[in-house]
PDB file of C-alpha atoms in Angstrom:
ATOM      1  CA  MET W   1     116.339   3.048 -53.615  1.00 56.00           C
ATOM      2  CA  ASP W   2     117.453   1.769 -50.406  1.00 53.00           C
ATOM      3  CA  SER W   3     115.359   1.194 -47.234  1.00 49.00           C
ATOM      4  CA  THR W   4     116.184   4.389 -45.674  1.00 54.00           C
ATOM      5  CA  GLU W   5     115.416   6.642 -48.601  1.00 58.00           C
ATOM      6  CA  LEU W   6     112.186   4.949 -49.220  1.00 55.00           C
ATOM      7  CA  TYR W   7     111.424   5.344 -45.495  1.00 43.00           C
ATOM      8  CA  ARG W   8     112.292   9.125 -45.757  1.00 51.00           C
ATOM      9  CA  LYS W   9     110.018   9.661 -48.928  1.00 57.00           C
ATOM     10  CA  VAL W  10     107.045   7.975 -47.362  1.00 48.00           C
ATOM     11  CA  LEU W  11     107.203   9.902 -44.067  1.00 44.00           C
ATOM     12  CA  LEU W  12     107.520  12.995 -45.584  1.00 50.00           C
ATOM     13  CA  SER W  13     104.414  12.200 -47.999  1.00 53.00           C
ATOM     14  CA  VAL W  14     102.377  11.177 -44.869  1.00 48.00           C
ATOM     15  CA  SER W  15     103.228  13.940 -42.566  1.00 48.00           C
ATOM     16  CA  GLY W  16     101.739  16.291 -45.203  1.00 51.00           C
ATOM     17  CA  ASN W  17      98.315  14.669 -44.465  1.00 47.00           C
ATOM     18  CA  LYS W  18      96.007  16.909 -42.374  1.00 53.00           C
ATOM     19  CA  LEU W  19      94.605  14.212 -40.436  1.00 44.00           C
ATOM     20  CA  VAL W  20      98.138  13.161 -39.465  1.00 45.00           C
ATOM     21  CA  GLU W  21      99.312  16.779 -38.728  1.00 52.00           C
ATOM     22  CA  ASN W  22      96.046  17.393 -36.430  1.00 53.00           C
ATOM     23  CA  LEU W  23      96.774  14.078 -34.583  1.00 46.00           C
ATOM     24  CA  ALA W  24     100.276  14.994 -34.072  1.00 51.00           C
ATOM     25  CA  LEU W  25      99.635  18.687 -32.967  1.00 53.00           C
ATOM     26  CA  ARG W  26      97.056  17.365 -30.334  1.00 53.00           C
ATOM     27  CA  TYR W  27      99.226  14.372 -28.852  1.00 46.00           C
ATOM     28  CA  GLY W  28     102.779  14.702 -30.192  1.00 54.00           C
ATOM     29  CA  ARG W  29     104.181  17.961 -28.353  1.00 56.00           C
ATOM     30  CA  LYS W  30     105.731  15.981 -25.436  1.00 59.00           C
ATOM     31  CA  LEU W  31     107.285  13.708 -27.941  1.00 60.00           C
ATOM     32  CA  ALA W  32     108.559  16.756 -30.065  1.00 65.00           C
ATOM     33  CA  ALA W  33     110.309  18.361 -26.841  1.00 69.00           C
ATOM     34  CA  LYS W  34     113.564  16.164 -27.321  1.00 77.00           C
ATOM     35  CA  PHE W  35     114.314  18.328 -30.470  1.00 82.00           C
ATOM     36  CA  ILE W  36     112.981  21.592 -29.211  1.00 85.00           C
ATOM     37  CA  ALA W  37     114.657  23.964 -26.670  1.00 88.00           C
ATOM     38  CA  GLY W  38     111.312  25.021 -25.246  1.00 84.00           C
ATOM     39  CA  ASN W  39     108.212  27.406 -26.099  1.00 84.00           C
ATOM     40  CA  SER W  40     110.041  30.587 -24.710  1.00 91.00           C
ATOM     41  CA  LEU W  41     112.832  32.656 -25.383  1.00 94.00           C
ATOM     42  CA  GLU W  42     113.920  32.761 -21.874  1.00 95.00           C
ATOM     43  CA  GLU W  43     113.854  28.866 -21.861  1.00 94.00           C
ATOM     44  CA  ALA W  44     116.174  28.636 -24.953  1.00 95.00           C
ATOM     45  CA  LEU W  45     118.379  31.114 -23.647  1.00 97.00           C
ATOM     46  CA  ASP W  46     118.916  29.146 -20.607  1.00 97.00           C
ATOM     47  CA  GLU W  47     119.815  25.967 -22.707  1.00 96.00           C
ATOM     48  CA  ILE W  48     122.283  28.109 -24.479  1.00 98.00           C
ATOM     49  CA  GLU W  49     124.067  28.923 -21.682  1.00 98.00           C
ATOM     50  CA  ARG W  50     124.246  25.287 -20.563  1.00 97.00           C
ATOM     51  CA  LEU W  51     125.605  24.398 -23.899  1.00 98.00           C
ATOM     52  CA  ASN W  52     128.004  27.244 -24.053  1.00 98.00           C
ATOM     53  CA  GLU W  53     129.603  25.658 -20.747  1.00 98.00           C
ATOM     54  CA  LYS W  54     130.356  22.441 -22.647  1.00 97.00           C
ATOM     55  CA  GLY W  55     131.941  24.240 -25.411  1.00 98.00           C
ATOM     56  CA  ILE W  56     129.192  24.170 -27.942  1.00 98.00           C
ATOM     57  CA  ILE W  57     128.313  27.113 -29.822  1.00 98.00           C
ATOM     58  CA  VAL W  58     124.456  27.569 -31.024  1.00 98.00           C
ATOM     59  CA  THR W  59     122.386  29.125 -33.803  1.00 98.00           C
ATOM     60  CA  LEU W  60     119.039  29.749 -32.402  1.00 97.00           C
ATOM     61  CA  ASP W  61     115.858  29.370 -34.463  1.00 94.00           C
ATOM     62  CA  HIS W  62     112.330  30.754 -33.571  1.00 93.00           C
ATOM     63  CA  LEU W  63     110.180  27.988 -35.151  1.00 87.00           C
ATOM     64  CA  GLY W  64     107.663  29.110 -37.857  1.00 77.00           C
ATOM     65  CA  GLU W  65     107.289  28.740 -41.690  1.00 69.00           C
ATOM     66  CA  GLY W  66     104.480  28.982 -44.149  1.00 72.00           C
ATOM     67  CA  ILE W  67     102.582  31.805 -42.714  1.00 85.00           C
ATOM     68  CA  THR W  68      99.136  32.884 -44.102  1.00 89.00           C
ATOM     69  CA  GLN W  69      99.156  36.453 -43.174  1.00 93.00           C
ATOM     70  CA  LEU W  70     101.720  38.941 -43.081  1.00 94.00           C
ATOM     71  CA  SER W  71     100.906  40.173 -39.703  1.00 94.00           C
ATOM     72  CA  GLU W  72     102.125  36.753 -38.698  1.00 93.00           C
ATOM     73  CA  ALA W  73     105.544  37.829 -40.380  1.00 96.00           C
ATOM     74  CA  ALA W  74     105.577  40.969 -38.477  1.00 96.00           C
ATOM     75  CA  GLY W  75     105.099  38.972 -35.133  1.00 94.00           C
ATOM     76  CA  TYR W  76     108.055  36.741 -36.059  1.00 93.00           C
ATOM     77  CA  ARG W  77     110.257  39.870 -36.978  1.00 97.00           C
ATOM     78  CA  GLU W  78     109.834  41.270 -33.750  1.00 96.00           C
ATOM     79  CA  GLU W  79     110.428  38.074 -31.942  1.00 95.00           C
ATOM     80  CA  TYR W  80     113.594  37.732 -33.868  1.00 96.00           C
ATOM     81  CA  ILE W  81     114.719  41.205 -32.915  1.00 97.00           C
ATOM     82  CA  ARG W  82     113.766  40.359 -29.091  1.00 96.00           C
ATOM     83  CA  LEU W  83     115.868  37.466 -29.414  1.00 96.00           C
ATOM     84  CA  ILE W  84     119.044  38.981 -31.056  1.00 98.00           C
ATOM     85  CA  TYR W  85     118.654  41.497 -28.052  1.00 97.00           C
ATOM     86  CA  GLY W  86     118.247  38.580 -25.422  1.00 97.00           C
ATOM     87  CA  ILE W  87     121.652  37.177 -26.699  1.00 98.00           C
ATOM     88  CA  ALA W  88     123.311  40.319 -26.337  1.00 97.00           C
ATOM     89  CA  MET W  89     122.216  40.919 -23.067  1.00 97.00           C
ATOM     90  CA  ARG W  90     122.911  37.375 -21.940  1.00 97.00           C
ATOM     91  CA  LYS W  91     126.099  37.365 -23.651  1.00 97.00           C
ATOM     92  CA  VAL W  92     125.807  33.704 -24.802  1.00 98.00           C
ATOM     93  CA  ASN W  93     127.601  32.563 -27.747  1.00 98.00           C
ATOM     94  CA  SER W  94     125.064  32.076 -30.438  1.00 98.00           C
ATOM     95  CA  ASN W  95     123.807  33.355 -33.717  1.00 98.00           C
ATOM     96  CA  VAL W  96     120.355  33.137 -35.184  1.00 98.00           C
ATOM     97  CA  SER W  97     118.562  31.196 -38.247  1.00 96.00           C
ATOM     98  CA  LEU W  98     115.360  32.071 -39.811  1.00 96.00           C
ATOM     99  CA  LYS W  99     113.176  30.895 -42.585  1.00 94.00           C
ATOM    100  CA  PRO W 100     112.128  33.335 -45.537  1.00 96.00           C
ATOM    101  CA  THR W 101     108.744  31.876 -45.694  1.00 94.00           C
ATOM    102  CA  GLN W 102     108.228  32.810 -42.078  1.00 93.00           C
ATOM    103  CA  MET W 103     108.910  36.436 -42.920  1.00 96.00           C
ATOM    104  CA  GLY W 104     106.526  36.273 -45.874  1.00 96.00           C
ATOM    105  CA  LEU W 105     108.441  35.261 -48.873  1.00 96.00           C
ATOM    106  CA  ALA W 106     105.367  33.273 -50.463  1.00 95.00           C
ATOM    107  CA  LEU W 107     103.104  36.140 -49.888  1.00 96.00           C
ATOM    108  CA  ASP W 108     104.967  39.443 -50.504  1.00 97.00           C
ATOM    109  CA  PRO W 109     108.678  39.119 -51.376  1.00 97.00           C
ATOM    110  CA  GLU W 110     109.242  42.927 -50.582  1.00 98.00           C
ATOM    111  CA  ALA W 111     107.661  42.643 -47.411  1.00 97.00           C
ATOM    112  CA  CYS W 112     109.863  39.657 -46.560  1.00 97.00           C
ATOM    113  CA  TYR W 113     112.860  41.447 -47.648  1.00 98.00           C
ATOM    114  CA  SER W 114     112.013  44.376 -45.419  1.00 98.00           C
ATOM    115  CA  ASN W 115     111.401  42.030 -42.517  1.00 98.00           C
ATOM    116  CA  ILE W 116     114.827  40.308 -42.809  1.00 98.00           C
ATOM    117  CA  ARG W 117     116.564  43.419 -43.428  1.00 98.00           C
ATOM    118  CA  ASP W 118     115.358  44.700 -40.074  1.00 98.00           C
ATOM    119  CA  ILE W 119     116.497  41.627 -38.593  1.00 98.00           C
ATOM    120  CA  VAL W 120     119.843  41.728 -40.099  1.00 98.00           C
ATOM    121  CA  ILE W 121     120.230  45.665 -39.083  1.00 98.00           C
ATOM    122  CA  GLN W 122     119.702  44.603 -35.494  1.00 97.00           C
ATOM    123  CA  ALA W 123     122.044  41.781 -35.442  1.00 98.00           C
ATOM    124  CA  GLU W 124     124.817  44.222 -37.033  1.00 98.00           C
ATOM    125  CA  GLN W 125     124.147  46.442 -34.225  1.00 97.00           C
ATOM    126  CA  ASP W 126     124.517  43.638 -31.697  1.00 97.00           C
ATOM    127  CA  ASP W 127     127.740  42.005 -33.595  1.00 97.00           C
ATOM    128  CA  ASN W 128     125.621  39.006 -34.580  1.00 98.00           C
ATOM    129  CA  PHE W 129     125.239  36.881 -37.754  1.00 98.00           C
ATOM    130  CA  VAL W 130     121.913  35.929 -39.349  1.00 98.00           C
ATOM    131  CA  ARG W 131     121.554  32.645 -41.264  1.00 98.00           C
ATOM    132  CA  ILE W 132     118.678  32.607 -43.857  1.00 98.00           C
ATOM    133  CA  ASP W 133     117.515  28.891 -43.801  1.00 96.00           C
ATOM    134  CA  MET W 134     117.077  27.142 -47.157  1.00 96.00           C
ATOM    135  CA  GLU W 135     113.681  25.626 -47.783  1.00 93.00           C
ATOM    136  CA  ASP W 136     112.331  23.536 -50.563  1.00 93.00           C
ATOM    137  CA  SER W 137     113.210  24.201 -54.127  1.00 95.00           C
ATOM    138  CA  PRO W 138     110.595  26.611 -54.975  1.00 95.00           C
ATOM    139  CA  PHE W 139     112.374  29.331 -52.863  1.00 97.00           C
ATOM    140  CA  THR W 140     115.906  28.458 -53.519  1.00 97.00           C
ATOM    141  CA  GLN W 141     116.502  31.415 -56.007  1.00 98.00           C
ATOM    142  CA  ALA W 142     114.554  33.950 -54.176  1.00 98.00           C
ATOM    143  CA  THR W 143     116.599  33.228 -50.921  1.00 98.00           C
ATOM    144  CA  ILE W 144     119.960  33.597 -52.752  1.00 98.00           C
ATOM    145  CA  ASP W 145     118.638  36.783 -54.227  1.00 98.00           C
ATOM    146  CA  ILE W 146     117.799  38.155 -50.886  1.00 98.00           C
ATOM    147  CA  VAL W 147     121.212  37.301 -49.388  1.00 98.00           C
ATOM    148  CA  LEU W 148     122.895  38.998 -52.247  1.00 98.00           C
ATOM    149  CA  ARG W 149     120.959  42.143 -52.122  1.00 98.00           C
ATOM    150  CA  LEU W 150     121.568  42.472 -48.441  1.00 98.00           C
ATOM    151  CA  HIS W 151     125.270  41.959 -49.022  1.00 98.00           C
ATOM    152  CA  GLY W 152     125.203  44.626 -51.869  1.00 98.00           C
ATOM    153  CA  GLU W 153     123.733  47.033 -49.336  1.00 98.00           C
ATOM    154  CA  GLY W 154     126.772  46.501 -47.254  1.00 98.00           C
ATOM    155  CA  LEU W 155     125.001  44.295 -44.722  1.00 98.00           C
ATOM    156  CA  THR W 156     127.358  41.115 -44.682  1.00 97.00           C
ATOM    157  CA  ASN W 157     126.503  39.856 -41.294  1.00 98.00           C
ATOM    158  CA  VAL W 158     124.054  37.466 -43.287  1.00 98.00           C
ATOM    159  CA  GLY W 159     124.316  34.060 -44.985  1.00 98.00           C
ATOM    160  CA  THR W 160     122.596  31.052 -46.410  1.00 98.00           C
ATOM    161  CA  VAL W 161     122.184  27.400 -46.661  1.00 98.00           C
ATOM    162  CA  ILE W 162     122.960  25.200 -49.702  1.00 98.00           C
ATOM    163  CA  GLN W 163     121.569  21.634 -50.198  1.00 97.00           C
ATOM    164  CA  ALA W 164     123.752  19.055 -51.620  1.00 97.00           C
ATOM    165  CA  TYR W 165     120.989  17.205 -53.107  1.00 96.00           C
ATOM    166  CA  LEU W 166     119.984  19.889 -55.528  1.00 97.00           C
ATOM    167  CA  LEU W 167     121.451  19.818 -58.859  1.00 97.00           C
ATOM    168  CA  ARG W 168     122.194  23.363 -58.980  1.00 97.00           C
ATOM    169  CA  SER W 169     124.070  23.533 -55.795  1.00 98.00           C
ATOM    170  CA  ARG W 170     127.669  23.442 -57.248  1.00 97.00           C
ATOM    171  CA  GLU W 171     127.136  26.531 -59.369  1.00 98.00           C
ATOM    172  CA  ASP W 172     125.359  28.255 -56.506  1.00 98.00           C
ATOM    173  CA  VAL W 173     128.071  27.613 -54.333  1.00 97.00           C
ATOM    174  CA  LYS W 174     130.767  29.025 -56.966  1.00 97.00           C
ATOM    175  CA  ARG W 175     128.876  32.271 -57.206  1.00 97.00           C
ATOM    176  CA  LEU W 176     128.226  32.705 -53.510  1.00 97.00           C
ATOM    177  CA  ILE W 177     131.822  32.193 -52.747  1.00 96.00           C
ATOM    178  CA  GLU W 178     132.645  34.822 -55.141  1.00 96.00           C
ATOM    179  CA  ALA W 179     130.497  37.107 -53.587  1.00 96.00           C
ATOM    180  CA  GLY W 180     131.839  36.491 -50.082  1.00 95.00           C
ATOM    181  CA  VAL W 181     128.388  34.872 -48.538  1.00 96.00           C
ATOM    182  CA  ASN W 182     128.994  32.667 -45.552  1.00 96.00           C
ATOM    183  CA  LEU W 183     127.235  29.178 -46.237  1.00 97.00           C
ATOM    184  CA  ARG W 184     126.022  26.223 -44.275  1.00 97.00           C
ATOM    185  CA  LEU W 185     126.240  22.929 -46.351  1.00 98.00           C
ATOM    186  CA  VAL W 186     123.767  20.316 -45.727  1.00 97.00           C
ATOM    187  CA  LYS W 187     122.373  17.262 -47.422  1.00 95.00           C
ATOM    188  CA  GLY W 188     118.757  18.710 -47.696  1.00 91.00           C
ATOM    189  CA  ALA W 189     115.655  17.553 -45.860  1.00 80.00           C
ATOM    190  CA  TYR W 190     112.804  18.266 -48.319  1.00 84.00           C
ATOM    191  CA  LYS W 191     110.962  15.866 -50.581  1.00 85.00           C
ATOM    192  CA  GLU W 192     112.087  17.221 -54.036  1.00 92.00           C
ATOM    193  CA  PRO W 193     111.567  15.508 -57.604  1.00 93.00           C
ATOM    194  CA  ALA W 194     114.321  13.866 -59.736  1.00 95.00           C
ATOM    195  CA  SER W 195     114.086  17.061 -62.087  1.00 96.00           C
ATOM    196  CA  VAL W 196     115.770  19.312 -59.249  1.00 97.00           C
ATOM    197  CA  ALA W 197     117.582  16.923 -56.781  1.00 96.00           C
ATOM    198  CA  TYR W 198     119.591  13.595 -56.756  1.00 95.00           C
ATOM    199  CA  GLN W 199     117.550  10.853 -55.615  1.00 92.00           C
ATOM    200  CA  GLN W 200     120.246   8.365 -54.618  1.00 92.00           C
ATOM    201  CA  MET W 201     121.928   8.944 -51.276  1.00 90.00           C
ATOM    202  CA  SER W 202     125.415   8.039 -52.669  1.00 93.00           C
ATOM    203  CA  GLU W 203     124.902  10.832 -55.239  1.00 96.00           C
ATOM    204  CA  VAL W 204     124.042  13.288 -52.352  1.00 95.00           C
ATOM    205  CA  ILE W 205     127.080  12.529 -50.162  1.00 96.00           C
ATOM    206  CA  ASP W 206     129.476  12.569 -53.223  1.00 97.00           C
ATOM    207  CA  ASN W 207     128.028  16.046 -53.966  1.00 97.00           C
ATOM    208  CA  PHE W 208     128.219  17.065 -50.304  1.00 98.00           C
ATOM    209  CA  LYS W 209     131.950  16.489 -50.310  1.00 97.00           C
ATOM    210  CA  ALA W 210     132.563  18.172 -53.568  1.00 97.00           C
ATOM    211  CA  LEU W 211     130.864  21.334 -51.906  1.00 97.00           C
ATOM    212  CA  ILE W 212     132.908  21.107 -48.854  1.00 97.00           C
ATOM    213  CA  GLN W 213     136.189  20.649 -50.733  1.00 97.00           C
ATOM    214  CA  MET W 214     135.410  23.854 -53.019  1.00 95.00           C
ATOM    215  CA  HIS W 215     135.193  25.721 -49.641  1.00 95.00           C
ATOM    216  CA  LEU W 216     138.359  24.128 -47.844  1.00 95.00           C
ATOM    217  CA  ASP W 217     140.585  24.327 -51.016  1.00 95.00           C
ATOM    218  CA  GLN W 218     139.978  28.042 -51.374  1.00 93.00           C
ATOM    219  CA  GLY W 219     140.286  28.706 -47.567  1.00 92.00           C
ATOM    220  CA  VAL W 220     136.778  30.032 -47.244  1.00 94.00           C
ATOM    221  CA  TYR W 221     135.318  29.378 -43.685  1.00 94.00           C
ATOM    222  CA  THR W 222     133.078  26.420 -43.767  1.00 90.00           C
ATOM    223  CA  ALA W 223     129.912  25.204 -41.829  1.00 97.00           C
ATOM    224  CA  ILE W 224     129.164  21.667 -42.261  1.00 98.00           C
ATOM    225  CA  ALA W 225     125.917  20.611 -41.028  1.00 97.00           C
ATOM    226  CA  SER W 226     125.752  16.776 -40.707  1.00 94.00           C
ATOM    227  CA  HIS W 227     125.126  13.807 -38.376  1.00 91.00           C
ATOM    228  CA  ASP W 228     126.547  11.280 -40.926  1.00 92.00           C
ATOM    229  CA  ASP W 229     130.020   9.903 -39.842  1.00 93.00           C
ATOM    230  CA  ARG W 230     130.944   9.524 -43.310  1.00 93.00           C
ATOM    231  CA  ILE W 231     130.845  13.109 -43.772  1.00 96.00           C
ATOM    232  CA  ILE W 232     132.293  14.087 -40.642  1.00 97.00           C
ATOM    233  CA  ASP W 233     135.291  11.703 -40.709  1.00 97.00           C
ATOM    234  CA  TRP W 234     135.817  12.480 -44.224  1.00 97.00           C
ATOM    235  CA  VAL W 235     136.233  16.232 -43.285  1.00 98.00           C
ATOM    236  CA  LYS W 236     138.712  15.480 -40.517  1.00 97.00           C
ATOM    237  CA  GLY W 237     140.715  13.322 -42.657  1.00 97.00           C
ATOM    238  CA  TYR W 238     140.757  15.708 -45.605  1.00 97.00           C
ATOM    239  CA  ALA W 239     141.600  18.710 -43.285  1.00 97.00           C
ATOM    240  CA  LEU W 240     144.481  16.834 -41.659  1.00 96.00           C
ATOM    241  CA  LYS W 241     145.775  15.710 -44.743  1.00 97.00           C
ATOM    242  CA  ASN W 242     145.892  19.295 -46.612  1.00 97.00           C
ATOM    243  CA  GLY W 243     147.001  21.093 -43.275  1.00 96.00           C
ATOM    244  CA  ILE W 244     143.623  22.719 -42.904  1.00 96.00           C
ATOM    245  CA  PRO W 245     143.266  24.135 -39.141  1.00 96.00           C
ATOM    246  CA  ASN W 246     140.218  23.318 -37.084  1.00 95.00           C
ATOM    247  CA  ASP W 247     139.380  26.936 -36.859  1.00 94.00           C
ATOM    248  CA  ALA W 248     138.886  27.142 -40.887  1.00 95.00           C
ATOM    249  CA  TYR W 249     135.587  25.207 -40.345  1.00 97.00           C
ATOM    250  CA  GLU W 250     132.804  24.023 -38.031  1.00 98.00           C
ATOM    251  CA  PHE W 251     130.401  21.091 -37.529  1.00 98.00           C
ATOM    252  CA  GLN W 252     126.828  21.670 -36.810  1.00 97.00           C
ATOM    253  CA  MET W 253     124.217  19.252 -35.461  1.00 95.00           C
ATOM    254  CA  LEU W 254     120.790  19.602 -34.343  1.00 90.00           C
ATOM    255  CA  TYR W 255     119.572  20.284 -30.795  1.00 92.00           C
ATOM    256  CA  GLY W 256     118.460  16.542 -29.323  1.00 86.00           C
ATOM    257  CA  LEU W 257     120.441  14.528 -31.571  1.00 85.00           C
ATOM    258  CA  ARG W 258     124.127  13.183 -30.763  1.00 90.00           C
ATOM    259  CA  MET W 259     124.541  15.827 -27.813  1.00 93.00           C
ATOM    260  CA  ASN W 260     127.404  13.730 -26.348  1.00 94.00           C
ATOM    261  CA  ASP W 261     128.984  13.487 -29.479  1.00 95.00           C
ATOM    262  CA  GLN W 262     128.794  17.322 -29.915  1.00 96.00           C
ATOM    263  CA  ALA W 263     130.372  17.812 -26.550  1.00 97.00           C
ATOM    264  CA  GLN W 264     133.250  15.182 -27.385  1.00 97.00           C
ATOM    265  CA  LEU W 265     133.725  17.182 -30.649  1.00 97.00           C
ATOM    266  CA  ALA W 266     134.190  20.247 -28.452  1.00 97.00           C
ATOM    267  CA  LYS W 267     136.573  18.426 -26.219  1.00 97.00           C
ATOM    268  CA  GLU W 268     138.499  17.303 -29.301  1.00 96.00           C
ATOM    269  CA  GLY W 269     139.069  21.050 -30.325  1.00 96.00           C
ATOM    270  CA  TYR W 270     136.591  21.276 -33.140  1.00 97.00           C
ATOM    271  CA  ARG W 271     134.169  24.187 -33.451  1.00 98.00           C
ATOM    272  CA  ILE W 272     130.710  22.575 -32.952  1.00 98.00           C
ATOM    273  CA  ARG W 273     127.396  24.384 -33.251  1.00 98.00           C
ATOM    274  CA  CYS W 274     124.034  23.310 -32.337  1.00 98.00           C
ATOM    275  CA  TYR W 275     121.037  24.303 -34.349  1.00 94.00           C
ATOM    276  CA  MET W 276     118.491  25.024 -31.490  1.00 95.00           C
ATOM    277  CA  PRO W 277     115.035  25.583 -32.351  1.00 92.00           C
ATOM    278  CA  TYR W 278     112.333  26.957 -29.785  1.00 91.00           C
ATOM    279  CA  GLY W 279     108.712  27.996 -30.010  1.00 84.00           C
ATOM    280  CA  SER W 280     105.110  26.354 -30.567  1.00 69.00           C
ATOM    281  CA  MET W 281     105.044  25.770 -34.219  1.00 63.00           C
ATOM    282  CA  TRP W 282     107.098  22.755 -34.064  1.00 59.00           C
ATOM    283  CA  TYR W 283     105.154  20.449 -36.292  1.00 64.00           C
ATOM    284  CA  PRO W 284     106.989  20.787 -39.764  1.00 59.00           C
ATOM    285  CA  TYR W 285     110.227  20.863 -38.238  1.00 58.00           C
ATOM    286  CA  TYR W 286     109.622  17.796 -36.361  1.00 61.00           C
ATOM    287  CA  THR W 287     108.388  15.836 -39.269  1.00 64.00           C
ATOM    288  CA  ARG W 288     111.723  16.469 -41.009  1.00 58.00           C
ATOM    289  CA  ARG W 289     113.609  15.243 -38.114  1.00 57.00           C
ATOM    290  CA  LEU W 290     111.721  11.940 -37.845  1.00 57.00           C
ATOM    291  CA  ALA W 291     112.201  11.453 -41.589  1.00 54.00           C
ATOM    292  CA  GLU W 292     115.959  11.942 -41.650  1.00 55.00           C
ATOM    293  CA  LYS W 293     116.418   8.227 -40.480  1.00 51.00           C
ATOM    294  CA  PRO W 294     114.368   5.532 -38.897  1.00 51.00           C
ATOM    295  CA  ALA W 295     116.289   5.530 -35.625  1.00 51.00           C
ATOM    296  CA  ASN W 296     114.758   8.854 -35.180  1.00 49.00           C
ATOM    297  CA  LEU W 297     111.211   7.499 -35.340  1.00 48.00           C
ATOM    298  CA  TRP W 298     111.945   4.578 -33.142  1.00 46.00           C
ATOM    299  CA  MET W 299     113.529   6.894 -30.462  1.00 45.00           C
ATOM    300  CA  VAL W 300     110.161   8.395 -30.239  1.00 47.00           C
ATOM    301  CA  VAL W 301     108.229   5.217 -30.439  1.00 45.00           C
ATOM    302  CA  LYS W 302     110.084   4.145 -27.513  1.00 47.00           C
ATOM    303  CA  ASN W 303     109.400   7.214 -25.669  1.00 42.00           C
ATOM    304  CA  MET W 304     105.522   6.809 -26.176  1.00 41.00           C
ATOM    305  CA  PHE W 305     105.534   3.616 -23.856  1.00 43.00           C
ATOM    306  CA  LYS W 306     107.702   5.141 -20.927  1.00 42.00           C
TER     307      LYS W 306
END
């Protein structure tokens, strides 16, 4: 295990401590602001307009996960319906992402399905697309089942995410490509045991490349979410070598990270989408961003003393 992998595991473990969480919630909002587009939908829509002007498209996420009451899920459902309407009214270039536990998956799977279905129907009416984010491994199969069930109802404007660090991902990708499901491919950002996930980063990267290649070789539109230049440069080279046009895939990066590079990719003619979260429930998302690499934590520490 190299130092970056050790750092990631330690930070994810520490972030689960309630004392650490309470301190962060009390004092850390200003520091988290780099990764969050604001508390309100209006702030987020304004920021989407700014990014669109630079050629960057967006996926908008209203923060929230791991709810304890279904009434919370209903509130999130209504916020997503509102934000889809807001995207349509402002005519910005953005789709939406949501987390299934935010919609009640851990409490009542059928209620969760109903909430997500309402959102997908609204998106279909407004000619938009819904990405169901992938959370940690206990929810992987249930999330895939939700997407396939929606497609079975003819609601094909919905896709999900496959995490390259999971051992099961190649088989999942094969099945979902056959079903015509649009996928975002990522490394994976949760702490997972060796029984379900690769533990060495070299293995994760190799599997990530294999999943991307499965898409590109079959002419399936590919969303590649990564800040890793090893992945980005490999995709560019593979596409060039195999005559794959730039509009056959897109790169995705997180709001607040490598924003100049995102604009540069757009200038070079690549499709680039920024994953933009907003809202007040920022702590779980924020800690996963810090855990990705030591440089993110160092950036926050430096800002503390400004």
